[in-house]
PDB file of C-alpha atoms and ligand atoms in Angstrom:
ATOM      1  CA  MET A  11      -0.073 -12.191  10.560  1.00 79.00           C
ATOM      2  CA  ARG A  12      -1.365  -8.786   9.310  1.00 87.00           C
ATOM      3  CA  PRO A  13      -5.232  -8.100   9.861  1.00 95.00           C
ATOM      4  CA  ARG A  14      -7.292  -9.085   6.910  1.00 96.00           C
ATOM      5  CA  LYS A  15     -10.674  -7.574   8.100  1.00 97.00           C
ATOM      6  CA  ALA A  16     -11.559  -4.074   8.855  1.00 97.00           C
ATOM      7  CA  VAL A  17     -14.479  -2.669  10.846  1.00 98.00           C
ATOM      8  CA  ILE A  18     -15.994   0.677   9.880  1.00 98.00           C
ATOM      9  CA  PRO A  19     -18.636   1.937  12.339  1.00 97.00           C
ATOM     10  CA  ALA A  20     -21.337   3.945  10.509  1.00 96.00           C
ATOM     11  CA  GLY A  21     -24.416   3.419  12.690  1.00 93.00           C
ATOM     12  CA  GLY A  22     -24.581   6.520  14.763  1.00 90.00           C
ATOM     13  CA  TRP A  23     -27.373   9.180  14.556  1.00 90.00           C
ATOM     14  CA  GLY A  24     -24.755  11.893  13.504  1.00 91.00           C
ATOM     15  CA  THR A  25     -26.465  14.235  16.018  1.00 92.00           C
ATOM     16  CA  ARG A  26     -23.706  16.912  15.562  1.00 93.00           C
ATOM     17  CA  PHE A  27     -24.998  17.414  11.982  1.00 95.00           C
ATOM     18  CA  LEU A  28     -28.723  17.673  12.759  1.00 96.00           C
ATOM     19  CA  PRO A  29     -30.927  18.557  10.889  1.00 95.00           C
ATOM     20  CA  THR A  30     -28.934  17.582   7.872  1.00 94.00           C
ATOM     21  CA  THR A  31     -28.566  14.133   9.160  1.00 94.00           C
ATOM     22  CA  LYS A  32     -32.215  13.633   9.900  1.00 92.00           C
ATOM     23  CA  SER A  33     -32.637  11.965   6.580  1.00 92.00           C
ATOM     24  CA  GLN A  34     -29.181  11.389   5.186  1.00 94.00           C
ATOM     25  CA  PRO A  35     -26.301   9.437   6.851  1.00 96.00           C
ATOM     26  CA  LYS A  36     -23.376  11.583   8.139  1.00 96.00           C
ATOM     27  CA  GLU A  37     -21.019   9.180   6.342  1.00 96.00           C
ATOM     28  CA  MET A  38     -22.388  10.160   2.843  1.00 97.00           C
ATOM     29  CA  LEU A  39     -21.739  13.971   3.389  1.00 96.00           C
ATOM     30  CA  PRO A  40     -19.038  14.774   0.554  1.00 96.00           C
ATOM     31  CA  LEU A  41     -15.500  15.623   1.211  1.00 96.00           C
ATOM     32  CA  VAL A  42     -14.480  17.471  -2.063  1.00 95.00           C
ATOM     33  CA  ASP A  43     -15.408  14.686  -4.607  1.00 92.00           C
ATOM     34  CA  ARG A  44     -16.219  11.654  -2.497  1.00 94.00           C
ATOM     35  CA  PRO A  45     -18.483  10.888   0.509  1.00 97.00           C
ATOM     36  CA  ILE A  46     -16.597  10.605   3.934  1.00 97.00           C
ATOM     37  CA  ILE A  47     -17.015   6.866   4.148  1.00 97.00           C
ATOM     38  CA  HIS A  48     -15.383   6.410   0.716  1.00 96.00           C
ATOM     39  CA  TYR A  49     -12.046   7.554   2.141  1.00 96.00           C
ATOM     40  CA  ALA A  50     -12.180   5.110   5.058  1.00 96.00           C
ATOM     41  CA  VAL A  51     -13.011   2.143   2.710  1.00 96.00           C
ATOM     42  CA  GLU A  52     -10.166   3.002   0.304  1.00 94.00           C
ATOM     43  CA  GLU A  53      -7.917   3.282   3.229  1.00 94.00           C
ATOM     44  CA  VAL A  54      -8.454  -0.232   4.595  1.00 95.00           C
ATOM     45  CA  VAL A  55      -8.409  -1.854   1.200  1.00 95.00           C
ATOM     46  CA  ARG A  56      -4.903  -0.145   0.516  1.00 93.00           C
ATOM     47  CA  CYS A  57      -3.776  -1.583   3.932  1.00 93.00           C
ATOM     48  CA  GLY A  58      -4.824  -5.137   2.787  1.00 93.00           C
ATOM     49  CA  ALA A  59      -8.376  -5.612   4.059  1.00 95.00           C
ATOM     50  CA  GLU A  60      -9.842  -8.531   2.171  1.00 95.00           C
ATOM     51  CA  LEU A  61     -13.258  -7.928   4.021  1.00 97.00           C
ATOM     52  CA  VAL A  62     -14.797  -4.780   5.143  1.00 97.00           C
ATOM     53  CA  VAL A  63     -17.496  -4.870   7.687  1.00 98.00           C
ATOM     54  CA  ILE A  64     -19.542  -1.682   7.837  1.00 98.00           C
ATOM     55  CA  VAL A  65     -21.761  -1.271  11.010  1.00 97.00           C
ATOM     56  CA  SER A  66     -24.932   0.134   9.534  1.00 96.00           C
ATOM     57  CA  SER A  67     -28.189   1.059  11.156  1.00 94.00           C
ATOM     58  CA  LEU A  68     -31.736   2.371  10.273  1.00 92.00           C
ATOM     59  CA  GLY A  69     -31.642   5.074   7.576  1.00 90.00           C
ATOM     60  CA  LYS A  70     -28.264   4.133   6.262  1.00 93.00           C
ATOM     61  CA  ARG A  71     -29.397   2.596   3.067  1.00 93.00           C
ATOM     62  CA  ALA A  72     -27.582   5.284   0.951  1.00 95.00           C
ATOM     63  CA  VAL A  73     -24.253   3.815   2.344  1.00 96.00           C
ATOM     64  CA  GLU A  74     -25.128   0.497   1.015  1.00 95.00           C
ATOM     65  CA  ASP A  75     -26.352   1.714  -2.284  1.00 95.00           C
ATOM     66  CA  TYR A  76     -23.266   3.828  -2.685  1.00 95.00           C
ATOM     67  CA  PHE A  77     -21.008   0.622  -2.693  1.00 95.00           C
ATOM     68  CA  ASP A  78     -23.421  -1.439  -4.691  1.00 93.00           C
ATOM     69  CA  LYS A  79     -23.638  -2.063  -8.363  1.00 92.00           C
ATOM     70  CA  ASN A  80     -26.041   0.222 -10.178  1.00 93.00           C
ATOM     71  CA  ALA A  81     -26.782  -1.436 -13.585  1.00 94.00           C
ATOM     72  CA  ASP A  82     -29.320   1.087 -14.695  1.00 95.00           C
ATOM     73  CA  LEU A  83     -26.801   3.994 -14.066  1.00 95.00           C
ATOM     74  CA  GLU A  84     -24.100   2.024 -15.816  1.00 94.00           C
ATOM     75  CA  LEU A  85     -26.460   1.592 -18.868  1.00 95.00           C
ATOM     76  CA  PHE A  86     -27.324   5.189 -18.986  1.00 96.00           C
ATOM     77  CA  LEU A  87     -23.660   6.345 -18.919  1.00 95.00           C
ATOM     78  CA  GLU A  88     -22.809   3.575 -21.585  1.00 94.00           C
ATOM     79  CA  ARG A  89     -25.383   4.835 -23.892  1.00 95.00           C
ATOM     80  CA  LYS A  90     -24.295   8.461 -23.285  1.00 94.00           C
ATOM     81  CA  GLY A  91     -20.751   7.416 -24.115  1.00 94.00           C
ATOM     82  CA  ASP A  92     -19.331   8.861 -20.754  1.00 94.00           C
ATOM     83  CA  THR A  93     -16.603   6.312 -20.456  1.00 94.00           C
ATOM     84  CA  SER A  94     -14.767   8.180 -17.862  1.00 93.00           C
ATOM     85  CA  LEU A  95     -17.699   8.393 -15.412  1.00 93.00           C
ATOM     86  CA  LEU A  96     -18.730   4.757 -16.219  1.00 94.00           C
ATOM     87  CA  HIS A  97     -15.310   3.664 -15.249  1.00 93.00           C
ATOM     88  CA  LYS A  98     -15.490   5.632 -12.013  1.00 91.00           C
ATOM     89  CA  VAL A  99     -18.908   4.121 -11.035  1.00 92.00           C
ATOM     90  CA  ARG A 100     -17.865   0.534 -12.011  1.00 92.00           C
ATOM     91  CA  GLN A 101     -14.726   0.854 -10.022  1.00 90.00           C
ATOM     92  CA  LEU A 102     -16.713   1.764  -6.938  1.00 89.00           C
ATOM     93  CA  ALA A 103     -18.833  -1.352  -6.893  1.00 88.00           C
ATOM     94  CA  ASP A 104     -15.676  -3.358  -7.367  1.00 89.00           C
ATOM     95  CA  MET A 105     -13.738  -1.551  -4.777  1.00 89.00           C
ATOM     96  CA  ALA A 106     -13.953  -3.941  -1.822  1.00 89.00           C
ATOM     97  CA  ASP A 107     -15.694  -7.059  -0.310  1.00 94.00           C
ATOM     98  CA  ILE A 108     -18.235  -5.293   1.943  1.00 96.00           C
ATOM     99  CA  CYS A 109     -20.701  -6.810   4.414  1.00 96.00           C
ATOM    100  CA  TYR A 110     -23.074  -4.902   6.671  1.00 97.00           C
ATOM    101  CA  VAL A 111     -24.011  -5.654  10.262  1.00 97.00           C
ATOM    102  CA  ARG A 112     -26.804  -3.653  11.885  1.00 96.00           C
ATOM    103  CA  GLN A 113     -26.396  -1.834  15.170  1.00 95.00           C
ATOM    104  CA  LYS A 114     -29.961  -2.023  16.415  1.00 93.00           C
ATOM    105  CA  GLU A 115     -29.602   0.552  19.218  1.00 92.00           C
ATOM    106  CA  GLN A 116     -27.110   3.526  19.348  1.00 91.00           C
ATOM    107  CA  LEU A 117     -25.376   2.449  22.573  1.00 94.00           C
ATOM    108  CA  GLY A 118     -21.933   3.740  21.792  1.00 94.00           C
ATOM    109  CA  LEU A 119     -18.702   2.970  19.937  1.00 96.00           C
ATOM    110  CA  GLY A 120     -17.923  -0.133  22.194  1.00 97.00           C
ATOM    111  CA  HIS A 121     -21.414  -1.482  21.239  1.00 97.00           C
ATOM    112  CA  ALA A 122     -20.945  -0.587  17.516  1.00 97.00           C
ATOM    113  CA  VAL A 123     -17.578  -2.663  17.670  1.00 98.00           C
ATOM    114  CA  LEU A 124     -19.220  -5.600  19.425  1.00 97.00           C
ATOM    115  CA  THR A 125     -21.863  -5.785  16.746  1.00 97.00           C
ATOM    116  CA  ALA A 126     -19.228  -6.918  14.259  1.00 97.00           C
ATOM    117  CA  LYS A 127     -18.000  -9.940  16.614  1.00 98.00           C
ATOM    118  CA  GLN A 128     -19.496 -12.726  14.687  1.00 97.00           C
ATOM    119  CA  VAL A 129     -18.266 -11.518  11.301  1.00 97.00           C
ATOM    120  CA  VAL A 130     -14.632 -10.741  12.558  1.00 97.00           C
ATOM    121  CA  GLY A 131     -14.438 -13.879  14.463  1.00 96.00           C
ATOM    122  CA  ASN A 132     -11.229 -14.940  16.211  1.00 96.00           C
ATOM    123  CA  GLU A 133      -8.741 -12.737  14.486  1.00 97.00           C
ATOM    124  CA  PRO A 134      -7.179  -9.334  14.655  1.00 97.00           C
ATOM    125  CA  PHE A 135      -8.894  -6.592  12.790  1.00 98.00           C
ATOM    126  CA  MET A 136      -8.418  -2.919  11.866  1.00 97.00           C
ATOM    127  CA  LEU A 137     -11.002  -0.343  13.044  1.00 98.00           C
ATOM    128  CA  VAL A 138     -11.486   2.953  11.245  1.00 98.00           C
ATOM    129  CA  LEU A 139     -13.583   5.809  12.548  1.00 97.00           C
ATOM    130  CA  PRO A 140     -14.586   7.612   9.179  1.00 97.00           C
ATOM    131  CA  ASP A 141     -14.816  11.031  10.705  1.00 95.00           C
ATOM    132  CA  ASP A 142     -11.019  11.035  11.418  1.00 95.00           C
ATOM    133  CA  LEU A 143      -8.826  11.714   8.525  1.00 94.00           C
ATOM    134  CA  PHE A 144      -5.075  12.090   8.288  1.00 91.00           C
ATOM    135  CA  GLU A 145      -2.891  13.890   5.843  1.00 82.00           C
ATOM    136  CA  GLN A 146      -0.740  10.699   5.463  1.00 80.00           C
ATOM    137  CA  GLN A 147      -3.871   8.439   5.385  1.00 78.00           C
ATOM    138  CA  GLU A 148      -2.092   5.377   3.952  1.00 78.00           C
ATOM    139  CA  ARG A 149       1.013   5.408   6.192  1.00 88.00           C
ATOM    140  CA  VAL A 150      -0.859   5.510   9.489  1.00 94.00           C
ATOM    141  CA  LEU A 151      -2.496   2.051   9.269  1.00 95.00           C
ATOM    142  CA  GLN A 152       0.535   0.564   7.405  1.00 94.00           C
ATOM    143  CA  ARG A 153       2.798   1.639  10.250  1.00 95.00           C
ATOM    144  CA  MET A 154       0.218   0.377  12.844  1.00 96.00           C
ATOM    145  CA  ALA A 155       0.217  -3.007  11.116  1.00 96.00           C
ATOM    146  CA  ASP A 156       4.060  -3.040  11.224  1.00 95.00           C
ATOM    147  CA  ILE A 157       3.708  -2.578  15.206  1.00 96.00           C
ATOM    148  CA  PHE A 158       1.188  -5.130  15.439  1.00 97.00           C
ATOM    149  CA  GLU A 159       3.295  -7.707  13.572  1.00 95.00           C
ATOM    150  CA  GLN A 160       6.255  -6.968  15.772  1.00 95.00           C
ATOM    151  CA  HIS A 161       4.323  -7.082  19.139  1.00 96.00           C
ATOM    152  CA  GLN A 162       1.308  -9.253  18.204  1.00 95.00           C
ATOM    153  CA  ALA A 163      -0.769  -6.894  20.410  1.00 97.00           C
ATOM    154  CA  SER A 164      -3.344  -4.133  19.845  1.00 98.00           C
ATOM    155  CA  VAL A 165      -2.124  -0.721  18.472  1.00 98.00           C
ATOM    156  CA  LEU A 166      -3.979   2.519  18.764  1.00 98.00           C
ATOM    157  CA  ALA A 167      -3.181   5.710  16.651  1.00 97.00           C
ATOM    158  CA  VAL A 168      -2.548   8.683  19.076  1.00 97.00           C
ATOM    159  CA  ARG A 169      -1.775  12.393  18.584  1.00 95.00           C
ATOM    160  CA  ARG A 170      -0.843  15.203  21.025  1.00 95.00           C
ATOM    161  CA  VAL A 171      -3.815  17.589  21.578  1.00 94.00           C
ATOM    162  CA  ASN A 172      -4.040  20.884  23.364  1.00 94.00           C
ATOM    163  CA  GLU A 173      -4.975  20.546  27.032  1.00 93.00           C
ATOM    164  CA  ASP A 174      -8.412  22.092  26.446  1.00 94.00           C
ATOM    165  CA  GLN A 175      -9.287  19.378  24.137  1.00 94.00           C
ATOM    166  CA  VAL A 176      -8.572  16.255  26.213  1.00 96.00           C
ATOM    167  CA  SER A 177     -12.185  15.911  27.252  1.00 95.00           C
ATOM    168  CA  ARG A 178     -13.239  15.332  23.688  1.00 94.00           C
ATOM    169  CA  TYR A 179     -11.085  12.214  23.286  1.00 96.00           C
ATOM    170  CA  GLY A 180     -10.054   8.928  24.664  1.00 97.00           C
ATOM    171  CA  ILE A 181      -6.692   9.685  26.416  1.00 98.00           C
ATOM    172  CA  ILE A 182      -3.803   7.295  27.117  1.00 97.00           C
ATOM    173  CA  GLU A 183      -1.003   7.046  29.731  1.00 97.00           C
ATOM    174  CA  ALA A 184       1.968   5.492  28.084  1.00 96.00           C
ATOM    175  CA  SER A 185       5.699   5.167  28.171  1.00 96.00           C
ATOM    176  CA  SER A 186       7.767   5.836  24.908  1.00 96.00           C
ATOM    177  CA  ILE A 187       9.587   2.828  23.556  1.00 95.00           C
ATOM    178  CA  GLY A 188      11.085   5.110  20.662  1.00 89.00           C
ATOM    179  CA  ASP A 189      10.125   5.503  17.037  1.00 86.00           C
ATOM    180  CA  ARG A 190       6.831   7.224  17.776  1.00 94.00           C
ATOM    181  CA  THR A 191       5.829   4.172  19.374  1.00 97.00           C
ATOM    182  CA  TYR A 192       4.486   3.792  23.199  1.00 97.00           C
ATOM    183  CA  ARG A 193       3.531   1.101  25.466  1.00 97.00           C
ATOM    184  CA  VAL A 194       0.018   1.992  27.080  1.00 98.00           C
ATOM    185  CA  THR A 195      -0.287   1.853  30.767  1.00 97.00           C
ATOM    186  CA  SER A 196      -3.734   3.238  31.106  1.00 96.00           C
ATOM    187  CA  LEU A 197      -6.756   4.738  29.161  1.00 96.00           C
ATOM    188  CA  VAL A 198      -9.533   7.008  30.027  1.00 96.00           C
ATOM    189  CA  GLU A 199     -12.468   8.122  27.818  1.00 96.00           C
ATOM    190  CA  LYS A 200     -13.162  11.877  27.756  1.00 96.00           C
ATOM    191  CA  PRO A 201     -11.333  12.889  31.052  1.00 96.00           C
ATOM    192  CA  LYS A 202     -11.789  16.333  32.502  1.00 94.00           C
ATOM    193  CA  ARG A 203      -8.755  18.544  31.744  1.00 94.00           C
ATOM    194  CA  GLU A 204      -7.333  18.137  35.235  1.00 93.00           C
ATOM    195  CA  GLU A 205      -7.748  14.315  35.412  1.00 93.00           C
ATOM    196  CA  ALA A 206      -6.120  13.668  32.026  1.00 94.00           C
ATOM    197  CA  PRO A 207      -3.030  11.360  32.478  1.00 95.00           C
ATOM    198  CA  SER A 208      -1.441  13.042  29.326  1.00 96.00           C
ATOM    199  CA  ASN A 209      -2.350  14.865  26.312  1.00 96.00           C
ATOM    200  CA  LEU A 210      -1.966  11.870  23.985  1.00 97.00           C
ATOM    201  CA  ALA A 211      -5.412  11.479  22.456  1.00 97.00           C
ATOM    202  CA  ILE A 212      -6.794   8.411  20.478  1.00 97.00           C
ATOM    203  CA  MET A 213      -7.350   9.229  16.870  1.00 95.00           C
ATOM    204  CA  GLY A 214      -9.910   6.891  15.194  1.00 95.00           C
ATOM    205  CA  ARG A 215      -7.486   4.182  13.998  1.00 97.00           C
ATOM    206  CA  TYR A 216      -7.010   0.888  15.966  1.00 98.00           C
ATOM    207  CA  ILE A 217      -5.695  -2.488  15.216  1.00 98.00           C
ATOM    208  CA  LEU A 218      -7.251  -4.931  17.773  1.00 98.00           C
ATOM    209  CA  THR A 219      -6.985  -8.384  18.895  1.00 97.00           C
ATOM    210  CA  PRO A 220     -10.250 -10.407  19.127  1.00 97.00           C
ATOM    211  CA  GLN A 221     -10.176 -10.711  22.740  1.00 97.00           C
ATOM    212  CA  VAL A 222     -11.476  -7.003  22.936  1.00 98.00           C
ATOM    213  CA  PHE A 223     -14.848  -8.471  22.078  1.00 98.00           C
ATOM    214  CA  GLU A 224     -14.962 -10.485  25.345  1.00 97.00           C
ATOM    215  CA  GLU A 225     -13.946  -7.396  27.164  1.00 97.00           C
ATOM    216  CA  LEU A 226     -16.696  -5.254  25.501  1.00 97.00           C
ATOM    217  CA  GLU A 227     -19.256  -7.829  26.586  1.00 96.00           C
ATOM    218  CA  ASN A 228     -18.490  -7.024  30.053  1.00 95.00           C
ATOM    219  CA  THR A 229     -18.097  -3.298  29.837  1.00 94.00           C
ATOM    220  CA  SER A 230     -20.744  -1.123  31.459  1.00 92.00           C
ATOM    221  CA  PRO A 231     -21.932   2.091  30.119  1.00 91.00           C
ATOM    222  CA  GLY A 232     -19.412   5.005  30.922  1.00 90.00           C
ATOM    223  CA  ALA A 233     -18.763   8.561  29.656  1.00 90.00           C
ATOM    224  CA  GLY A 234     -21.893   9.875  28.013  1.00 88.00           C
ATOM    225  CA  LYS A 235     -23.780   6.719  29.362  1.00 92.00           C
ATOM    226  CA  GLU A 236     -22.566   4.798  26.359  1.00 92.00           C
ATOM    227  CA  ILE A 237     -20.483   1.497  26.083  1.00 95.00           C
ATOM    228  CA  GLN A 238     -17.003   3.124  25.464  1.00 96.00           C
ATOM    229  CA  LEU A 239     -14.497   1.191  23.411  1.00 97.00           C
ATOM    230  CA  THR A 240     -11.811   2.818  25.537  1.00 97.00           C
ATOM    231  CA  ASP A 241     -13.384   1.396  28.671  1.00 97.00           C
ATOM    232  CA  GLY A 242     -13.268  -2.265  26.957  1.00 97.00           C
ATOM    233  CA  LEU A 243      -9.562  -1.469  26.076  1.00 98.00           C
ATOM    234  CA  ARG A 244      -8.829  -0.615  29.613  1.00 97.00           C
ATOM    235  CA  ARG A 245     -10.066  -4.158  30.656  1.00 97.00           C
ATOM    236  CA  LEU A 246      -8.103  -5.707  27.736  1.00 97.00           C
ATOM    237  CA  LEU A 247      -4.999  -3.994  29.112  1.00 97.00           C
ATOM    238  CA  SER A 248      -5.138  -6.224  32.239  1.00 95.00           C
ATOM    239  CA  ARG A 249      -4.775  -9.180  30.029  1.00 94.00           C
ATOM    240  CA  GLN A 250      -2.559  -8.062  27.261  1.00 96.00           C
ATOM    241  CA  ALA A 251      -0.211  -5.286  26.167  1.00 97.00           C
ATOM    242  CA  ILE A 252      -1.623  -2.467  24.018  1.00 98.00           C
ATOM    243  CA  TYR A 253       0.778  -0.200  21.901  1.00 98.00           C
ATOM    244  CA  ALA A 254       0.165   3.291  20.462  1.00 98.00           C
ATOM    245  CA  TYR A 255       1.606   4.837  17.422  1.00 97.00           C
ATOM    246  CA  GLU A 256       1.908   8.765  17.236  1.00 96.00           C
ATOM    247  CA  VAL A 257       0.650   9.870  14.010  1.00 94.00           C
ATOM    248  CA  GLU A 258       2.581  12.359  12.064  1.00 87.00           C
ATOM    249  CA  GLY A 259       1.072  15.111   9.782  1.00 86.00           C
ATOM    250  CA  ASP A 260      -2.076  16.911   9.811  1.00 87.00           C
ATOM    251  CA  TYR A 261      -5.336  15.562  11.115  1.00 91.00           C
ATOM    252  CA  TYR A 262      -8.836  16.302  10.214  1.00 93.00           C
ATOM    253  CA  ASP A 263     -11.898  15.802  12.324  1.00 93.00           C
ATOM    254  CA  ALA A 264     -14.891  15.714   9.919  1.00 95.00           C
ATOM    255  CA  GLY A 265     -17.243  14.706  12.620  1.00 93.00           C
ATOM    256  CA  THR A 266     -18.462  18.272  13.435  1.00 94.00           C
ATOM    257  CA  PRO A 267     -19.711  20.877  10.931  1.00 95.00           C
ATOM    258  CA  LEU A 268     -16.831  23.161  11.661  1.00 96.00           C
ATOM    259  CA  GLY A 269     -14.214  20.290  11.343  1.00 95.00           C
ATOM    260  CA  TRP A 270     -16.055  19.090   8.269  1.00 96.00           C
ATOM    261  CA  ILE A 271     -15.531  22.732   6.534  1.00 96.00           C
ATOM    262  CA  LYS A 272     -11.903  22.879   7.582  1.00 95.00           C
ATOM    263  CA  ALA A 273     -11.513  19.253   6.122  1.00 95.00           C
ATOM    264  CA  THR A 274     -13.210  20.163   2.980  1.00 96.00           C
ATOM    265  CA  ILE A 275     -10.978  23.270   2.531  1.00 96.00           C
ATOM    266  CA  ALA A 276      -7.667  21.386   3.387  1.00 94.00           C
ATOM    267  CA  LEU A 277      -8.395  18.483   0.996  1.00 94.00           C
ATOM    268  CA  ALA A 278      -9.735  20.845  -1.828  1.00 96.00           C
ATOM    269  CA  LEU A 279      -6.469  22.726  -1.618  1.00 95.00           C
ATOM    270  CA  LYS A 280      -4.577  19.511  -2.024  1.00 92.00           C
ATOM    271  CA  HIS A 281      -6.791  18.474  -5.100  1.00 93.00           C
ATOM    272  CA  PRO A 282      -4.679  18.361  -8.227  1.00 93.00           C
ATOM    273  CA  GLU A 283      -7.510  19.987 -10.233  1.00 93.00           C
ATOM    274  CA  MET A 284      -9.382  22.103  -7.969  1.00 95.00           C
ATOM    275  CA  GLY A 285      -6.536  23.166  -5.613  1.00 95.00           C
ATOM    276  CA  PRO A 286      -5.062  26.147  -7.617  1.00 96.00           C
ATOM    277  CA  GLU A 287      -8.574  27.642  -8.228  1.00 96.00           C
ATOM    278  CA  ILE A 288      -9.444  27.206  -4.722  1.00 95.00           C
ATOM    279  CA  ARG A 289      -6.233  28.756  -3.405  1.00 96.00           C
ATOM    280  CA  GLU A 290      -6.976  32.072  -5.521  1.00 95.00           C
ATOM    281  CA  TYR A 291     -10.694  31.973  -4.424  1.00 95.00           C
ATOM    282  CA  LEU A 292      -9.833  31.779  -0.732  1.00 94.00           C
ATOM    283  CA  LYS A 293      -7.108  34.565  -1.157  1.00 93.00           C
ATOM    284  CA  SER A 294      -9.754  36.821  -2.889  1.00 93.00           C
ATOM    285  CA  LEU A 295     -12.469  36.085  -0.009  1.00 90.00           C
ATOM    286  CA  VAL A 296      -9.821  36.816   2.645  1.00 86.00           C
ATOM    287  CA  SER A 297      -8.830  40.060   1.061  1.00 84.00           C
ATOM    288  CA  VAL A 298     -12.502  41.142   0.552  1.00 75.00           C
ATOM    289  CA  SER A 299     -13.202  40.485   4.380  1.00 71.00           C
ATOM    290  CA  ARG A 300     -10.053  42.256   5.430  1.00 71.00           C
ATOM    291  CA  SER A 301     -11.038  45.419   3.464  1.00 71.00           C
ATOM    292  CA  ASP A 302     -14.523  45.012   4.873  1.00 72.00           C
ATOM    293  CA  ALA A 303     -13.095  45.019   8.352  1.00 67.00           C
ATOM    294  CA  CYS A 304     -11.080  48.310   7.548  1.00 61.00           C
TER     295      CYS A 304
HETATM  296  C1  G1P B 410     -14.380   8.221  19.768  1.00 86.53           C
HETATM  297  C2  G1P B 410     -13.740   7.468  20.922  1.00 86.53           C
HETATM  298  C3  G1P B 410     -12.451   8.422  21.385  1.00 86.53           C
HETATM  299  C4  G1P B 410     -11.586   8.803  20.342  1.00 86.53           C
HETATM  300  C5  G1P B 410     -12.404   9.612  19.222  1.00 86.53           C
HETATM  301  C6  G1P B 410     -11.583   9.804  18.044  1.00 86.53           C
HETATM  302  O1  G1P B 410     -15.008   9.359  20.380  1.00 86.53           O
HETATM  303  O2  G1P B 410     -14.646   7.164  21.835  1.00 86.53           O
HETATM  304  O3  G1P B 410     -11.810   7.509  22.345  1.00 86.53           O
HETATM  305  O4  G1P B 410     -10.553   9.636  20.828  1.00 86.53           O
HETATM  306  O5  G1P B 410     -13.525   8.740  18.790  1.00 86.53           O
HETATM  307  O6  G1P B 410     -12.109  10.679  17.137  1.00 86.53           O
HETATM  308  P1  G1P B 410     -16.347  10.174  19.618  1.00 86.53           P
HETATM  309  O7  G1P B 410     -15.636  11.133  18.632  1.00 86.53           O
HETATM  310  O8  G1P B 410     -17.217   9.172  19.007  1.00 86.53           O
HETATM  311  O9  G1P B 410     -16.994  10.968  20.813  1.00 86.53           O
END
C-alpha cells in the first residue's frame, strides 16, 4: 500500500524571517512565481496524496485562503476576459483535498506531526517540510514510496552535508543496502560536529508508519527544548526498521533568508520564460561588481 495522506507542517513562527513573518506566514513567501507551500502541496499530490493535512496555527489564514476558492476574484477575472489567470486561480482551488489542523503551541516538529494524529489515523503517511526543496522534486517521494512498499517500514530522505553543517540537521547512522538506500541504526537531532555518527542529514521528506504517533506521545523535549521528530523516530527504531534514501541532485533550503535567496535564483534560472533573462542579468551584475572591485 502506498501512502494516501500527506502532512505538511506550517505552524511555526518563522523566526528566521522576522520581522517579515511577524504578520505574514513564512510558507507564503514567494519562490519565483508561487508561494513556498504551493511546491509542497503540488509534490505530494503528484505522489498520490488524496488528502493533504496542513498543520496551521494562529496568523496563518493566508495559507488557508490561498488554497480556497475565491468567487469574487474569479468573477473579476471573468469580466476582464483574462482566461489564462482565471484558469490558474481555479486550478489552485481544485488542486487538492486539504484539511487543516491547528498547532496551538509551537513545541517543535515532533509536536506538529502529533497534531495530525487524528486525521491521519492508522495508516502510513508522507511528511513534507516545505522549506526543503529538491531539484528532482518529484522523484524523491516516488522513490521513497517504492522503498516503503518494498520494506513496509518508515523511510527518510537524507543527503551528505559538510561536517560543519551536521549540527543543523537530524543525522542518521546507517548501513548501506545498495541503490542509494540505507538501513538506519541510530538517529540524533542536531549533534555537535564531534558527536555526529555520520554526515548523512535528514532532508525534510519522510514516509512514516502510524506507530510514530505513539512514540511521539512519549517523547520528551530534546534539542532546543523542543519535541523533536528525530527523537520520536529513535524510539520507533527500537520497534520497527527505518530506511533512508540518499537524494540525488541539488537541494535548496528556503528556510533561512540566505537559503531563500539562493533557491529563488536557482529556480528562476530554471524557469522557462524568466530563465534566459535572469541569466543575462546575473552576468551583468557580476561583471559590474568585478569591475567595482578592481
Ligand atoms: C528539521 C528536523 C531535522 C531535519 C531538518 C531538515 O529541523 O528537525 O531533523 O534535518 O528539519 O530541514 P529544522 O530545520 O526545523 O531545525
